[in-house]
Amino acid sequence: MMQAPSGRPEIDGRQFDVAIVGAGFAGLCMLHRIRALGLSARVFEAGADVGGTWYWNRYPGARCDVESMQYSFSFDEALQQEWSWSERFAAQPEILRYANHVADRFDLRRDISFETRVEAAAWDDERGLWTVELSTGATVSARFCIMATGCLSAAKMPEIPGLGSFAGPSYHTGAWPKEGVSFSALRVGVIGTGSSGIQAIPVIAAEAGHLTVFQRTPNYSLPAGNAPMSPDYAASWKAAYAARRQEARMTKSGAIYDFSERGALSVEEAERRREYEARWNKGGANFMHAFNDLAVSQEANETAAEFVREQIRKIVVDPGVADALTPRDYPIGAKRICLDTGYFETFNRDNVTLVDLRADPIEAITPTGVRTTSADHVFDALVFATGFDAMTGALLAMDVRGRDGESLREKWAAGPRNHLGLMPAGFPNLFTITGPGSPSVLSNVLVSIEQHVEWIAECLGFMQVRGLSVIASDRDAEDRWVEHVNEVAQRTLYPRAASWYMGANVPGKPRVFMPYIGGVGRYREHCAAVAAAGYEGFRFDGAPAVADRSQDDDRPMLRTG
Ligand code: NA7
């Protein structure tokens, strides 16, 4: 293949069967599966290497909150047997090594263009092709375009006056420098106390001269209980992988937890406390499955929330600081639950100060630091742990145009719309992996990625053997799916928090609960039934849609944690 002057393979003007956007876990898995169909594929990746979210989120303390034995691919038996995890919850460097291992093992890099951002993609109805414009100036075409862009990949800076005026170095947790950062003896300010802030703060505090944490909303956080991987535990998982992976696929959240069949109020208070204590002490998100109604009953939820509040009061020595760190005005779990290692304990350190922005709001970023109503805080370095334009941010950063030039940005102006969380109507041959309308961020995302990859690959295989070239989702089916996604969310407590699930962290973003909360297992069954019935709600090559009966079965598909 010819090399462009930059050393990149020259791909301008080439046509592929499939263009895949993103070389995180979704893009890697999709590429591998597409090859098995004998189709040509090219992956475009903005980063200089594979790994997606684990490539960019290199902040100190970055760690997965799904157990390592479950946060890995199941599609290849040899792969899952040969890889060894060193900790119960793997840290970012190890997960990135795993992504690299997958890329090497399946020789995936030869079909990936790195440091290449997709700027635009437009559907050409006459040619039945997507035209994909790249940041390198090259243009390629592809019959199918698969968005493996990730849900938490568009880092979000806050809207604060003076942003950019700070004279020292500043970092966003979601775009951390590859070479790492030393905070040794420095005065550091961290803005944001979501999962990223909560993981980073204890590690930065241990290194920095002084750390000031700016908190707008206190968060519920549970001890991760991270530990070195026990060889026996790993071996027991590996011996049972076939069955356990299958079990995980059919759970509510794509991971095996100790799910309870009891409601929180069906037991006496002492028993309830025992249950919470046992799960708190064991660590991990199992706490959220202590009872089966924590996601749907405010009263039940409050018992768990209050237990966590008590722990905060026990851990944090200064009652004023403990009070400020205590979440009160939204249900536990309605914002994504955080797992930490020594987060609340960090506020007992002499070199850590908490600034409660509800009492003392930020007025501006200044050349020397952060000005709040009451003080000027002077820093050597600033860290923005301010999250992402989640789920839709990366998709809408591209100018995606479907039939008749319809813009995805305009179509989704009031919130994301698609059929089955897989394909927006009016955008033929365009699939999204773990996009809005699917369980994605509410699940063990590797399980959801594999489910989407398999569904898409089977769909392409179905078309291949029948000589079909175009699939498009039906607007009626899309309407019904969006309504269903909404309706299921409304039966839970999730919409009661101003979360990124709701688009609430981005000013002007529509307040719509974006992921599908019906449960990973039920969703999988539903997608499989749609395919088995000849792809209900989709049309092939202008053929009439197969009648969509997806909403006839209205059993509640509630995920309770
Ligand atoms: P999150 O969970 O969106 O957290 C962002 C944090 O930044 C949160 O505490 C925000 O407060 C805070 N924030 C955002 N904008 C501002 C401004 N303008 N001023 C002060 N504070 C602000 O992002 P993470 O990266 O921590 O985690 C995202 C997901 O990645 C996580 O759930 C895991 O799935 C992995 P707020 O709560 O909005 O008041």
Coordinates of C-alpha atoms in Angstrom, one line a residue, residues 183-561:
F183 CA 1.9 16.9 41.3
S184 CA 4.7 16.5 43.8
A185 CA 4.7 19.4 46.3
L186 CA 2.3 21.4 44.1
R187 CA -0.9 23.3 45.1
V188 CA -3.6 21.5 43.0
G189 CA -7.2 22.3 42.5
V190 CA -9.7 19.6 41.3
I191 CA -13.1 20.6 40.0
G192 CA -15.6 17.8 39.9
T193 CA -16.6 14.9 42.2
G194 CA -18.1 12.3 39.8
S195 CA -16.5 8.9 39.4
S196 CA -13.3 10.4 37.8
G197 CA -12.8 13.0 40.6
I198 CA -13.6 10.5 43.3
Q199 CA -11.0 8.1 41.9
A200 CA -8.4 10.7 41.3
I201 CA -8.7 12.8 44.5
P202 CA -7.1 10.3 46.9
V203 CA -4.2 9.6 44.6
I204 CA -3.5 13.3 43.9
A205 CA -3.9 14.1 47.6
A206 CA -1.2 11.6 48.5
E207 CA 1.2 13.3 46.1
A208 CA 0.4 17.0 46.1
G209 CA 1.6 19.6 48.5
H210 CA -2.0 20.8 48.9
L211 CA -5.2 19.7 47.2
T212 CA -8.4 21.8 47.1
V213 CA -11.5 19.9 45.9
F214 CA -14.4 22.0 44.4
Q215 CA -17.6 20.1 44.8
R216 CA -20.9 21.1 43.3
T217 CA -23.0 18.0 44.0
P218 CA -22.0 15.5 46.7
N219 CA -22.0 12.0 45.4
Y220 CA -22.8 8.6 46.8
S221 CA -19.7 6.5 46.7
L222 CA -19.1 3.0 47.9
P223 CA -15.8 1.4 48.8
A224 CA -14.5 -0.6 45.9
G225 CA -12.8 -3.2 48.1
N226 CA -10.1 -3.5 45.5
A227 CA -7.4 -6.2 46.2
P228 CA -4.8 -8.2 44.4
M229 CA -6.5 -10.9 42.3
S230 CA -6.7 -14.2 44.1
P231 CA -5.4 -17.0 41.9
D232 CA -8.1 -19.3 43.2
Y233 CA -10.8 -16.8 42.4
A234 CA -9.5 -16.2 38.9
A235 CA -9.2 -20.0 38.3
S236 CA -12.7 -20.6 39.5
W237 CA -14.0 -18.0 37.0
K238 CA -12.0 -19.4 34.2
A239 CA -13.1 -22.9 34.8
A240 CA -16.7 -21.8 34.7
Y241 CA -16.4 -19.1 32.1
A242 CA -18.8 -20.6 29.5
A243 CA -21.7 -20.8 32.0
R244 CA -20.9 -17.6 33.8
R245 CA -20.6 -15.5 30.7
Q246 CA -24.0 -16.8 29.5
E247 CA -25.5 -16.1 32.9
A248 CA -24.1 -12.5 32.9
R249 CA -25.6 -11.9 29.4
M250 CA -29.1 -12.6 30.8
T251 CA -28.8 -10.4 33.9
K252 CA -30.2 -6.9 34.4
S253 CA -26.8 -5.3 34.1
G254 CA -24.6 -7.6 32.1
A255 CA -22.7 -8.7 35.2
I256 CA -23.2 -11.3 37.8
Y257 CA -23.9 -9.7 41.2
D258 CA -25.4 -11.1 44.3
F259 CA -28.9 -10.1 43.2
S260 CA -31.5 -10.1 46.0
E261 CA -35.1 -11.3 45.5
R262 CA -36.2 -9.3 48.6
G263 CA -37.6 -5.8 48.8
A264 CA -35.9 -3.4 51.3
L265 CA -39.0 -2.9 53.4
S266 CA -39.9 -6.6 53.5
V267 CA -37.3 -7.2 56.2
E268 CA -36.7 -5.7 59.7
E269 CA -34.4 -2.8 60.1
A270 CA -31.7 -4.9 61.8
E271 CA -31.7 -7.4 59.0
R272 CA -31.6 -4.6 56.4
R273 CA -28.6 -3.0 58.2
R274 CA -26.8 -6.4 58.3
E275 CA -27.3 -6.8 54.6
Y276 CA -26.0 -3.3 53.8
E277 CA -23.1 -3.7 56.2
A278 CA -22.0 -7.0 54.7
R279 CA -22.1 -5.6 51.2
W280 CA -20.4 -2.3 52.1
N281 CA -17.6 -4.3 53.8
K282 CA -17.1 -6.6 50.9
G283 CA -16.9 -3.6 48.5
G284 CA -18.1 -3.0 45.0
A285 CA -21.4 -2.3 43.4
N286 CA -23.0 -5.4 44.9
F287 CA -24.3 -2.9 47.6
M288 CA -26.8 -1.7 45.0
H289 CA -28.3 -5.1 44.6
A290 CA -28.9 -5.6 48.4
F291 CA -32.6 -5.4 47.7
N292 CA -34.5 -5.7 44.4
D293 CA -36.5 -2.4 44.7
L294 CA -33.7 0.2 45.3
A295 CA -34.1 1.6 41.7
V296 CA -37.9 1.8 41.8
S297 CA -39.1 2.6 45.3
Q298 CA -38.1 6.0 46.9
E299 CA -38.8 4.6 50.3
A300 CA -36.6 1.5 49.7
N301 CA -33.9 3.6 48.1
E302 CA -33.9 6.0 51.1
T303 CA -32.8 3.1 53.4
A304 CA -29.7 2.5 51.3
A305 CA -29.0 6.2 50.9
E306 CA -29.2 6.8 54.6
F307 CA -26.9 3.9 55.3
V308 CA -24.3 5.5 53.0
R309 CA -24.8 8.9 54.7
E310 CA -24.1 7.3 58.0
Q311 CA -20.9 5.9 56.8
I312 CA -19.7 9.3 55.5
R313 CA -20.4 10.7 59.0
K314 CA -18.4 7.9 60.5
I315 CA -15.5 8.3 58.2
V316 CA -15.1 12.0 57.9
V317 CA -13.8 13.5 61.2
D318 CA -14.9 17.2 60.7
P319 CA -18.7 17.3 61.0
G320 CA -18.9 20.3 58.7
V321 CA -16.9 18.6 56.0
A322 CA -18.9 15.4 56.5
D323 CA -22.1 17.4 56.1
A324 CA -21.0 19.0 52.9
L325 CA -19.9 15.6 51.5
T326 CA -23.3 14.1 52.2
P327 CA -25.7 13.7 49.3
R328 CA -29.3 14.3 50.1
D329 CA -31.4 15.5 47.3
Y330 CA -31.4 12.6 44.8
P331 CA -31.8 8.9 45.1
I332 CA -28.7 6.7 45.5
G333 CA -27.9 5.2 42.1
A334 CA -29.9 7.7 40.1
K335 CA -26.5 9.3 39.3
R336 CA -24.1 6.6 38.4
I337 CA -22.9 5.0 41.6
C338 CA -19.2 5.6 42.3
L339 CA -16.7 3.1 43.7
D340 CA -13.7 4.5 45.5
T341 CA -10.5 3.7 47.4
G342 CA -10.3 5.9 50.4
Y343 CA -12.3 8.9 49.0
F344 CA -14.1 10.1 52.1
E345 CA -11.0 9.3 54.2
T346 CA -9.0 11.7 52.0
F347 CA -10.9 14.7 53.6
N348 CA -9.3 13.9 56.9
R349 CA -5.8 14.7 55.5
D350 CA -4.2 18.0 56.6
N351 CA -3.3 18.8 53.0
V352 CA -6.9 18.6 51.6
T353 CA -9.6 21.3 51.6
L354 CA -13.1 20.9 50.4
V355 CA -14.9 23.9 48.9
D356 CA -18.6 23.4 48.8
L357 CA -19.7 25.3 45.7
R358 CA -23.3 25.3 46.8
A359 CA -22.4 27.6 49.6
D360 CA -19.5 29.3 47.8
P361 CA -19.9 29.2 44.0
I362 CA -17.1 29.5 41.5
E363 CA -17.1 33.0 39.9
A364 CA -14.2 32.6 37.6
I365 CA -11.0 30.8 36.6
T366 CA -8.2 33.3 37.0
P367 CA -4.6 33.4 35.9
T368 CA -3.6 32.2 39.4
G369 CA -6.4 29.7 40.1
V370 CA -10.1 29.8 41.0
R371 CA -12.1 32.6 42.4
T372 CA -15.2 31.7 44.5
T373 CA -17.5 34.2 46.1
S374 CA -15.5 34.1 49.3
A375 CA -11.9 33.6 48.2
D376 CA -9.2 33.5 45.6
H377 CA -7.6 30.0 45.5
V378 CA -4.1 30.0 44.2
F379 CA -2.8 26.9 42.4
D380 CA 0.1 25.5 40.5
A381 CA -2.1 23.1 38.6
L382 CA -5.8 22.6 37.9
V383 CA -7.6 19.4 37.2
F384 CA -11.0 19.3 35.5
A385 CA -12.9 16.1 36.4
T386 CA -16.0 17.6 34.8
G387 CA -17.2 14.6 32.8
F388 CA -18.4 14.1 29.3
D389 CA -21.0 15.1 26.8
A390 CA -22.2 11.6 27.3
M391 CA -23.8 9.2 24.9
T392 CA -24.5 11.6 22.1
G393 CA -21.5 14.0 22.3
A394 CA -19.1 12.0 20.1
L395 CA -21.8 11.1 17.6
L396 CA -23.0 14.7 17.2
A397 CA -19.4 16.0 17.0
M398 CA -19.5 14.6 13.5
D399 CA -21.7 16.0 10.8
V400 CA -23.7 12.9 10.0
R401 CA -26.3 13.2 7.2
G402 CA -28.7 10.5 6.2
R403 CA -31.3 10.3 3.4
D404 CA -32.1 13.6 1.7
G405 CA -29.3 15.3 3.6
E406 CA -31.2 15.0 7.0
S407 CA -28.8 16.0 9.7
L408 CA -28.4 13.7 12.8
R409 CA -27.8 16.8 14.9
E410 CA -31.2 18.2 13.8
K411 CA -33.0 14.9 14.1
W412 CA -31.7 14.5 17.7
A413 CA -32.2 18.2 18.7
A414 CA -34.9 17.2 21.2
G415 CA -33.1 14.0 22.3
P416 CA -31.7 10.9 20.6
R417 CA -34.1 8.8 18.5
N418 CA -33.4 5.4 16.9
H419 CA -34.9 2.0 16.6
L420 CA -33.7 -0.6 19.2
G421 CA -30.8 1.7 20.1
L422 CA -29.2 0.5 16.9
M423 CA -30.2 2.6 13.9
P424 CA -31.8 6.0 13.5
A425 CA -34.6 6.1 10.9
G426 CA -33.5 8.0 7.8
F427 CA -29.9 6.9 8.3
P428 CA -29.7 3.6 6.3
N429 CA -26.8 1.2 6.9
L430 CA -25.7 3.3 10.0
F431 CA -25.4 1.3 13.2
T432 CA -24.4 2.6 16.7
I433 CA -22.8 0.3 19.2
T434 CA -23.9 0.8 22.7
G435 CA -25.6 4.1 21.7
P436 CA -28.6 5.8 23.3
G437 CA -31.7 3.7 23.5
S438 CA -29.6 0.6 24.5
P439 CA -28.5 -0.6 28.0
S440 CA -24.9 0.6 27.3
V441 CA -23.8 2.8 30.2
L442 CA -26.1 1.0 32.6
S443 CA -24.4 -2.2 32.0
N444 CA -21.1 -4.0 32.0
V445 CA -20.4 -2.4 28.7
L446 CA -18.2 -5.2 27.3
V447 CA -21.3 -7.5 27.5
S448 CA -23.4 -4.9 25.7
I449 CA -20.7 -4.3 23.1
E450 CA -20.5 -8.0 22.3
Q451 CA -24.3 -8.2 22.0
H452 CA -24.5 -5.3 19.6
V453 CA -21.5 -6.5 17.6
E454 CA -23.0 -9.9 17.2
W455 CA -26.4 -8.5 16.3
I456 CA -25.0 -6.2 13.7
A457 CA -22.7 -8.9 12.2
E458 CA -25.6 -11.4 12.0
C459 CA -27.7 -8.7 10.3
L460 CA -24.9 -8.1 7.7
G461 CA -24.6 -11.8 7.2
F462 CA -28.4 -12.1 6.7
M463 CA -28.1 -9.4 4.0
Q464 CA -25.0 -11.0 2.5
V465 CA -26.7 -14.3 1.8
R466 CA -29.8 -12.7 0.4
G467 CA -28.0 -10.2 -1.8
L468 CA -29.6 -7.2 0.2
S469 CA -27.6 -4.1 0.2
V470 CA -29.5 -1.5 2.3
I471 CA -31.2 -1.8 5.6
A472 CA -33.1 1.2 7.1
S473 CA -35.2 1.5 10.3
D474 CA -38.8 2.4 10.1
R475 CA -40.0 5.7 11.6
D476 CA -43.0 4.1 13.3
A477 CA -40.8 1.5 14.9
E478 CA -38.4 4.2 16.0
D479 CA -41.2 6.2 17.5
R480 CA -42.5 3.2 19.4
W481 CA -39.0 2.3 20.7
V482 CA -38.2 5.8 21.9
E483 CA -41.6 5.9 23.7
H484 CA -40.8 2.5 25.3
V485 CA -37.3 3.6 26.4
N486 CA -38.9 6.7 28.0
E487 CA -41.7 4.9 29.5
V488 CA -39.5 2.3 31.2
A489 CA -37.2 5.0 32.5
Q490 CA -40.2 6.8 34.1
R491 CA -41.0 3.7 36.1
T492 CA -37.7 4.1 37.9
L493 CA -36.1 6.7 40.2
Y494 CA -33.4 7.5 37.6
P495 CA -35.1 10.6 36.1
R496 CA -35.1 12.2 39.6
A497 CA -31.4 13.1 39.5
A498 CA -29.8 15.8 37.3
S499 CA -27.4 13.3 35.8
W500 CA -25.4 12.8 32.6
Y501 CA -27.8 9.9 31.9
M502 CA -30.4 12.7 31.5
G503 CA -28.1 15.1 29.6
A504 CA -28.3 17.4 32.6
N505 CA -24.6 18.2 32.8
V506 CA -24.5 19.9 29.4
P507 CA -26.3 23.3 29.3
G508 CA -29.0 23.3 26.5
K509 CA -28.9 19.5 26.1
P510 CA -32.4 18.0 26.1
R511 CA -33.4 16.4 29.3
V512 CA -34.1 12.9 28.1
F513 CA -33.1 9.6 29.9
M514 CA -30.8 8.3 27.1
P515 CA -29.9 4.7 27.9
Y516 CA -32.4 1.8 27.9
I517 CA -33.1 0.6 31.4
G518 CA -35.2 -2.4 30.6
G519 CA -32.3 -4.8 31.5
V520 CA -29.5 -6.4 29.5
G521 CA -31.0 -9.8 29.3
R522 CA -34.5 -8.7 28.3
Y523 CA -33.0 -6.3 25.7
R524 CA -30.9 -9.1 24.3
E525 CA -33.9 -11.3 24.0
H526 CA -35.9 -8.6 22.3
C527 CA -33.2 -7.8 19.8
A528 CA -32.9 -11.5 19.0
A529 CA -36.6 -11.8 18.5
V530 CA -36.6 -8.8 16.2
A531 CA -33.9 -10.5 14.1
A532 CA -35.6 -13.9 14.2
A533 CA -38.8 -12.4 12.9
G534 CA -37.0 -11.0 9.8
Y535 CA -35.8 -7.7 11.3
E536 CA -39.1 -6.2 12.5
G537 CA -39.2 -2.5 12.1
F538 CA -36.5 -2.5 9.5
R539 CA -36.7 -2.4 5.7
F540 CA -34.3 -3.9 3.2
D541 CA -33.7 -2.3 -0.1
G542 CA -37.0 -0.5 -0.2
A543 CA -38.9 -3.7 0.7
P544 CA -41.9 -3.2 3.0
A545 CA -41.0 -3.2 6.7
V546 CA -41.6 -6.4 8.6
A547 CA -44.4 -5.5 11.0
D548 CA -43.0 -4.3 14.3
R549 CA -44.6 -6.1 17.2
S550 CA -42.0 -5.0 19.6
Q551 CA -44.4 -3.2 21.9
D552 CA -47.1 -5.9 21.9
D553 CA -45.3 -7.5 24.8
D554 CA -45.4 -4.8 27.4
R555 CA -44.0 -6.8 30.4
P556 CA -42.1 -4.4 32.5
M557 CA -38.4 -4.7 31.7
L558 CA -37.1 -3.2 34.8
R559 CA -33.5 -3.2 35.8
T560 CA -33.4 -2.6 39.5
G561 CA -29.9 -1.5 40.0

